[in-house]
Amino acid sequence: MAPFNKRQIGYIKAIADVGGHTSYKDSTLNVSDTLDKLNANSTHDGKGKYAFISVGHAPKVWTSGSTDTTHDINSSRDWFHSIPVYDVTVNTDETAVGLSERVTPECYLESVHARMRLIQELDVDDNSQSHQEYRMLVFRHKERQSDDPRFAQNFANPLYDMFLAGNNHKYGPLGYRLKAETNNGSNDYSGASDYNNDIQNMLCMMTNKEDYVFMKDVRFYLGKEYGGKHIYEDAFHWDHADPIATEATDLTHNDSNNKNYTWYIAIFCTANSPSAVADFPYVRFDTTTHVTSG
């Protein structure tokens, strides 16, 4: 059966008298008056930097090695950040419910909107760091991923397979796997430090559209050599309009549908200098989650 469109959902909500309470839940990442730079990791060649952000809680994924063991993708990685946009608590006391809460387990996840602001520092000691090249990708797996294994259909790890390499492998900043499917319940992720995942390849490698859906793949340049432009802003909007029934705080912990709500945002940067190491910028996210209930 095809999913309902927005007009049909609006009719159902009106008939059922659902949507009497509107929630706007805000979440942030790296809000700082001092413009603290976002924690980032270095590529193995030491020239580039990168950071990942998950929209929603960081999911469980396969680890490298020959077993099918899973772990949190951000485990021991302070450069893998998450924004809990889907955490909307239930407060059945309609006289005391807050604007960021819902009044019933049954609700509609209307949308998630995110605003990003990236600022590169121009006043640096190393002039080669005053102009840098960036690549930003926004994507999700084609199957459902979750931090709760009960709701996960796939445990693919984009840190090892978000790109397609020319050697018939799938690559990420931490390693690779063969293009063949996992065998006998075991994954074939392997750590790697070679030319396929140095910063130059991370900036130009083809995306893995066999496993992932890409919403954005943009390249931009900031710094003194580019007219002094040092700020990049962008916005992301997910127009869900999904009926959901769950008592869990995390709206994605539900059996209402098999939709994958876990989106990744990856940012790579380089100074493109034989000697300079990239200086990762200040990056801020402000998000709004729109939910109706009641």
Coordinates of C-alpha atoms in Angstrom, one line a residue:
M1 CA 0.0 0.0 0.0
A2 CA 1.4 3.4 -0.9
P3 CA 2.0 5.9 1.9
F4 CA -0.5 8.6 2.5
N5 CA 0.2 12.0 1.0
K6 CA 0.1 15.2 3.0
R7 CA -3.5 16.1 1.9
Q8 CA -4.7 12.6 3.0
I9 CA -2.9 12.9 6.3
G10 CA -4.4 16.3 6.9
Y11 CA -7.9 14.9 6.4
I12 CA -7.2 11.9 8.7
K13 CA -6.0 14.3 11.4
A14 CA -9.0 16.5 11.1
I15 CA -11.5 13.6 11.3
A16 CA -9.7 12.0 14.3
D17 CA -9.3 15.4 16.0
V18 CA -5.5 14.9 16.2
G19 CA -3.1 17.8 16.3
G20 CA -4.6 20.0 19.1
H21 CA -1.2 20.5 20.6
T22 CA 1.8 21.7 18.5
S23 CA 5.3 21.1 19.7
Y24 CA 8.4 22.9 18.5
K25 CA 11.4 21.2 20.0
D26 CA 14.8 23.0 19.5
S27 CA 18.2 21.2 19.6
T28 CA 21.6 22.6 19.0
L29 CA 25.2 21.6 18.4
N30 CA 28.3 23.6 19.3
V31 CA 26.5 26.8 20.3
S32 CA 29.4 29.0 21.5
D33 CA 29.8 32.7 21.9
T34 CA 33.6 32.1 21.8
L35 CA 33.3 30.3 18.4
D36 CA 34.9 27.1 19.6
K37 CA 36.0 24.9 16.7
L38 CA 34.1 21.6 16.3
N39 CA 36.1 18.5 17.3
A40 CA 37.4 16.8 14.2
N41 CA 39.6 13.9 13.3
S42 CA 42.7 13.9 11.0
T43 CA 42.9 11.9 7.9
H44 CA 45.7 9.3 8.0
D45 CA 48.0 11.4 5.8
G46 CA 47.8 14.2 8.4
K47 CA 46.8 16.8 5.9
G48 CA 43.0 16.8 6.1
K49 CA 40.4 17.0 8.8
Y50 CA 36.8 15.7 9.0
A51 CA 33.9 15.5 11.4
F52 CA 30.5 13.7 11.3
I53 CA 27.1 14.7 12.7
S54 CA 24.1 12.4 13.0
V55 CA 20.7 13.9 12.8
G56 CA 19.2 11.9 15.7
H57 CA 21.0 9.6 18.0
A58 CA 24.2 7.9 16.6
P59 CA 23.2 4.5 15.4
K60 CA 24.7 1.1 16.0
V61 CA 26.9 -0.1 13.2
W62 CA 29.2 -3.0 12.4
T63 CA 32.8 -2.8 13.6
S64 CA 35.9 -3.6 11.6
G65 CA 37.0 -7.2 11.6
S66 CA 35.6 -10.6 10.7
T67 CA 32.6 -10.8 13.1
D68 CA 29.2 -9.2 13.0
T69 CA 29.7 -7.3 16.3
T70 CA 28.0 -3.9 16.5
H71 CA 28.8 -0.8 18.5
D72 CA 27.7 2.8 18.7
I73 CA 29.3 4.6 15.7
N74 CA 30.4 7.5 17.9
S75 CA 32.0 5.2 20.5
S76 CA 35.3 6.8 21.7
R77 CA 35.0 9.3 18.8
D78 CA 34.6 12.9 20.0
W79 CA 34.6 13.9 16.4
F80 CA 31.3 12.1 15.7
H81 CA 28.6 14.3 17.0
S82 CA 24.8 13.8 17.3
I83 CA 21.8 16.1 17.5
P84 CA 18.9 14.5 19.4
V85 CA 16.2 16.1 17.2
Y86 CA 13.7 13.2 17.6
D87 CA 13.7 13.3 21.5
V88 CA 10.2 14.7 22.3
T89 CA 8.9 13.7 25.7
V90 CA 5.3 12.8 26.5
N91 CA 3.5 14.9 29.1
T92 CA -0.2 13.9 29.4
D93 CA -1.0 16.8 31.8
E94 CA -2.3 19.2 29.2
T95 CA -2.4 22.0 31.7
A96 CA 1.4 21.8 32.2
V97 CA 2.7 20.5 28.9
G98 CA 5.5 22.5 27.5
L99 CA 6.0 23.8 23.9
S100 CA 8.7 21.1 23.4
E101 CA 6.6 18.2 24.7
R102 CA 3.7 16.2 23.2
V103 CA 0.6 15.3 25.1
T104 CA 0.0 11.8 23.7
P105 CA 2.1 8.8 22.5
E106 CA 0.2 9.1 19.2
C107 CA 1.5 12.0 17.3
Y108 CA 2.6 13.3 13.9
L109 CA 6.2 14.0 13.2
E110 CA 5.7 16.9 10.9
S111 CA 9.2 18.1 10.0
V112 CA 12.7 18.7 11.1
H113 CA 14.5 21.9 10.0
A114 CA 18.2 22.5 10.6
R115 CA 20.3 25.6 10.1
M116 CA 24.1 25.4 9.8
R117 CA 26.7 28.1 10.2
L118 CA 30.4 27.4 9.4
I119 CA 33.1 30.0 10.1
Q120 CA 36.7 29.7 9.1
E121 CA 39.2 31.6 11.1
L122 CA 41.2 34.1 9.0
D123 CA 43.6 35.4 11.7
V124 CA 45.9 32.4 11.8
D125 CA 49.7 32.2 12.2
D126 CA 50.1 29.8 9.3
N127 CA 49.0 31.7 6.2
S128 CA 48.4 28.5 4.3
Q129 CA 45.6 27.7 6.7
S130 CA 43.8 31.0 5.9
H131 CA 42.2 29.5 2.7
Q132 CA 40.8 26.0 2.6
E133 CA 38.7 23.7 0.5
Y134 CA 35.6 21.9 1.9
R135 CA 33.3 19.1 0.9
M136 CA 30.0 18.5 2.8
L137 CA 27.7 15.5 2.3
V138 CA 24.3 14.8 3.7
F139 CA 23.1 11.3 3.3
R140 CA 21.3 8.2 4.9
H141 CA 21.3 4.5 4.3
K142 CA 18.6 3.1 2.1
E143 CA 17.5 0.8 5.0
R144 CA 16.5 1.7 8.5
Q145 CA 19.3 2.4 11.0
S146 CA 18.9 3.0 14.7
D147 CA 20.6 3.3 18.0
D148 CA 18.2 0.6 19.2
P149 CA 18.9 -2.8 17.5
R150 CA 15.2 -3.6 17.8
F151 CA 14.4 -1.0 15.1
A152 CA 17.4 -1.4 12.9
Q153 CA 17.3 -3.2 9.5
N154 CA 20.9 -2.5 8.6
F155 CA 24.2 -1.8 10.5
A156 CA 26.3 -0.5 7.6
N157 CA 29.1 1.8 8.7
P158 CA 29.6 4.9 6.5
L159 CA 33.1 5.5 8.0
Y160 CA 34.1 2.5 5.9
D161 CA 31.8 2.5 2.9
M162 CA 30.3 5.9 2.1
F163 CA 32.4 6.2 -1.1
L164 CA 33.1 4.1 -4.1
A165 CA 36.8 3.6 -4.9
G166 CA 38.2 2.7 -8.3
N167 CA 39.5 -0.7 -7.0
N168 CA 36.1 -2.3 -6.7
H169 CA 36.0 -1.4 -3.0
K170 CA 33.8 0.8 -0.9
Y171 CA 35.7 3.3 1.2
G172 CA 35.4 5.7 4.1
P173 CA 37.8 7.8 6.1
L174 CA 38.6 4.8 8.4
G175 CA 38.8 1.9 5.9
Y176 CA 37.0 -0.1 3.3
R177 CA 35.0 -3.2 2.4
L178 CA 34.6 -5.2 -0.7
K179 CA 31.6 -4.4 -3.0
A180 CA 30.3 -7.9 -2.4
E181 CA 27.6 -8.2 0.3
T182 CA 28.6 -9.5 3.7
N183 CA 29.0 -13.2 3.8
N184 CA 27.5 -15.7 6.3
G185 CA 26.4 -12.9 8.7
S186 CA 30.0 -11.5 9.0
N187 CA 31.1 -8.2 7.7
D188 CA 34.3 -7.5 5.8
Y189 CA 35.2 -4.0 7.1
S190 CA 38.9 -3.4 7.3
G191 CA 40.9 -0.5 8.5
A192 CA 43.0 1.2 5.9
S193 CA 45.5 4.0 5.5
D194 CA 46.3 4.3 1.8
Y195 CA 45.8 6.7 -1.1
N196 CA 42.2 5.7 -1.4
N197 CA 41.2 7.4 1.8
D198 CA 43.7 10.3 2.0
I199 CA 42.1 13.8 2.0
Q200 CA 42.5 14.3 -1.7
N201 CA 40.4 11.2 -2.5
M202 CA 37.8 12.1 0.3
L203 CA 37.3 15.4 -1.6
C204 CA 36.6 13.9 -5.0
M205 CA 35.7 10.2 -4.6
M206 CA 32.3 9.0 -6.0
T207 CA 29.6 8.5 -3.5
N208 CA 28.2 5.1 -2.7
K209 CA 24.7 5.3 -4.1
E210 CA 24.3 1.6 -4.1
D211 CA 23.8 1.7 -0.3
Y212 CA 23.1 5.3 0.5
V213 CA 20.7 8.2 -0.5
F214 CA 22.5 11.5 -0.8
M215 CA 20.6 14.7 -0.2
K216 CA 23.6 17.1 -0.6
D217 CA 27.2 16.8 -1.9
V218 CA 28.6 20.3 -2.1
R219 CA 32.1 21.7 -2.5
F220 CA 33.1 25.2 -1.4
Y221 CA 36.2 27.3 -0.7
L222 CA 36.8 29.8 2.1
G223 CA 39.6 32.2 3.0
K224 CA 41.8 35.1 2.1
E225 CA 42.5 33.8 -1.4
Y226 CA 38.8 33.7 -2.1
G227 CA 37.9 37.3 -1.6
G228 CA 38.0 37.1 2.2
K229 CA 34.8 35.0 2.3
H230 CA 35.1 33.0 5.5
I231 CA 31.4 32.1 6.3
Y232 CA 29.3 29.3 4.8
E233 CA 25.6 28.9 5.7
D234 CA 23.2 26.2 4.7
A235 CA 19.8 24.8 5.7
F236 CA 18.3 21.3 5.6
H237 CA 14.6 20.4 5.8
W238 CA 13.0 17.0 6.2
D239 CA 9.3 17.2 5.5
H240 CA 8.2 14.0 7.2
A241 CA 4.4 14.2 8.0
D242 CA 4.6 10.8 9.6
P243 CA 2.0 9.3 12.0
I244 CA 3.8 7.8 14.9
A245 CA 2.7 5.9 18.1
T246 CA 5.4 5.4 20.8
E247 CA 5.7 6.1 24.5
A248 CA 9.5 6.3 24.0
T249 CA 11.1 9.8 24.2
D250 CA 12.8 9.1 20.9
L251 CA 10.1 9.2 18.2
T252 CA 12.1 6.9 15.9
H253 CA 11.7 4.0 18.4
N254 CA 8.4 3.0 16.9
D255 CA 6.8 0.2 14.9
S256 CA 4.6 2.7 13.0
N257 CA 6.8 2.5 9.9
N258 CA 10.1 1.3 8.6
K259 CA 11.4 4.7 7.6
N260 CA 15.1 5.5 8.2
Y261 CA 15.3 8.7 10.2
T262 CA 19.1 8.5 10.7
W263 CA 20.9 11.1 8.5
Y264 CA 24.6 11.8 8.4
I265 CA 26.3 15.1 7.7
A266 CA 30.0 14.7 6.9
I267 CA 32.4 17.7 6.5
F268 CA 35.9 17.3 5.1
C269 CA 38.5 20.1 4.7
T270 CA 42.1 20.6 3.5
A271 CA 44.5 23.5 3.2
N272 CA 45.9 22.0 0.0
S273 CA 49.4 22.7 1.1
P274 CA 52.5 20.4 1.0
S275 CA 53.2 21.2 4.6
A276 CA 50.1 22.8 6.3
V277 CA 47.6 20.8 8.3
A278 CA 43.9 21.8 7.8
D279 CA 42.4 23.9 10.5
F280 CA 38.8 22.6 11.2
P281 CA 36.3 25.5 11.5
Y282 CA 33.7 26.6 13.9
V283 CA 30.4 24.8 13.0
R284 CA 27.1 25.4 14.6
F285 CA 23.7 23.7 14.1
D286 CA 20.3 24.9 15.3
T287 CA 17.4 22.6 14.7
T288 CA 13.6 22.7 15.1
T289 CA 11.4 19.6 15.3
H290 CA 7.7 20.1 14.6
V291 CA 5.3 17.6 16.2
T292 CA 1.5 17.7 16.6
S293 CA -0.3 15.6 19.1
G294 CA -3.4 15.5 21.2

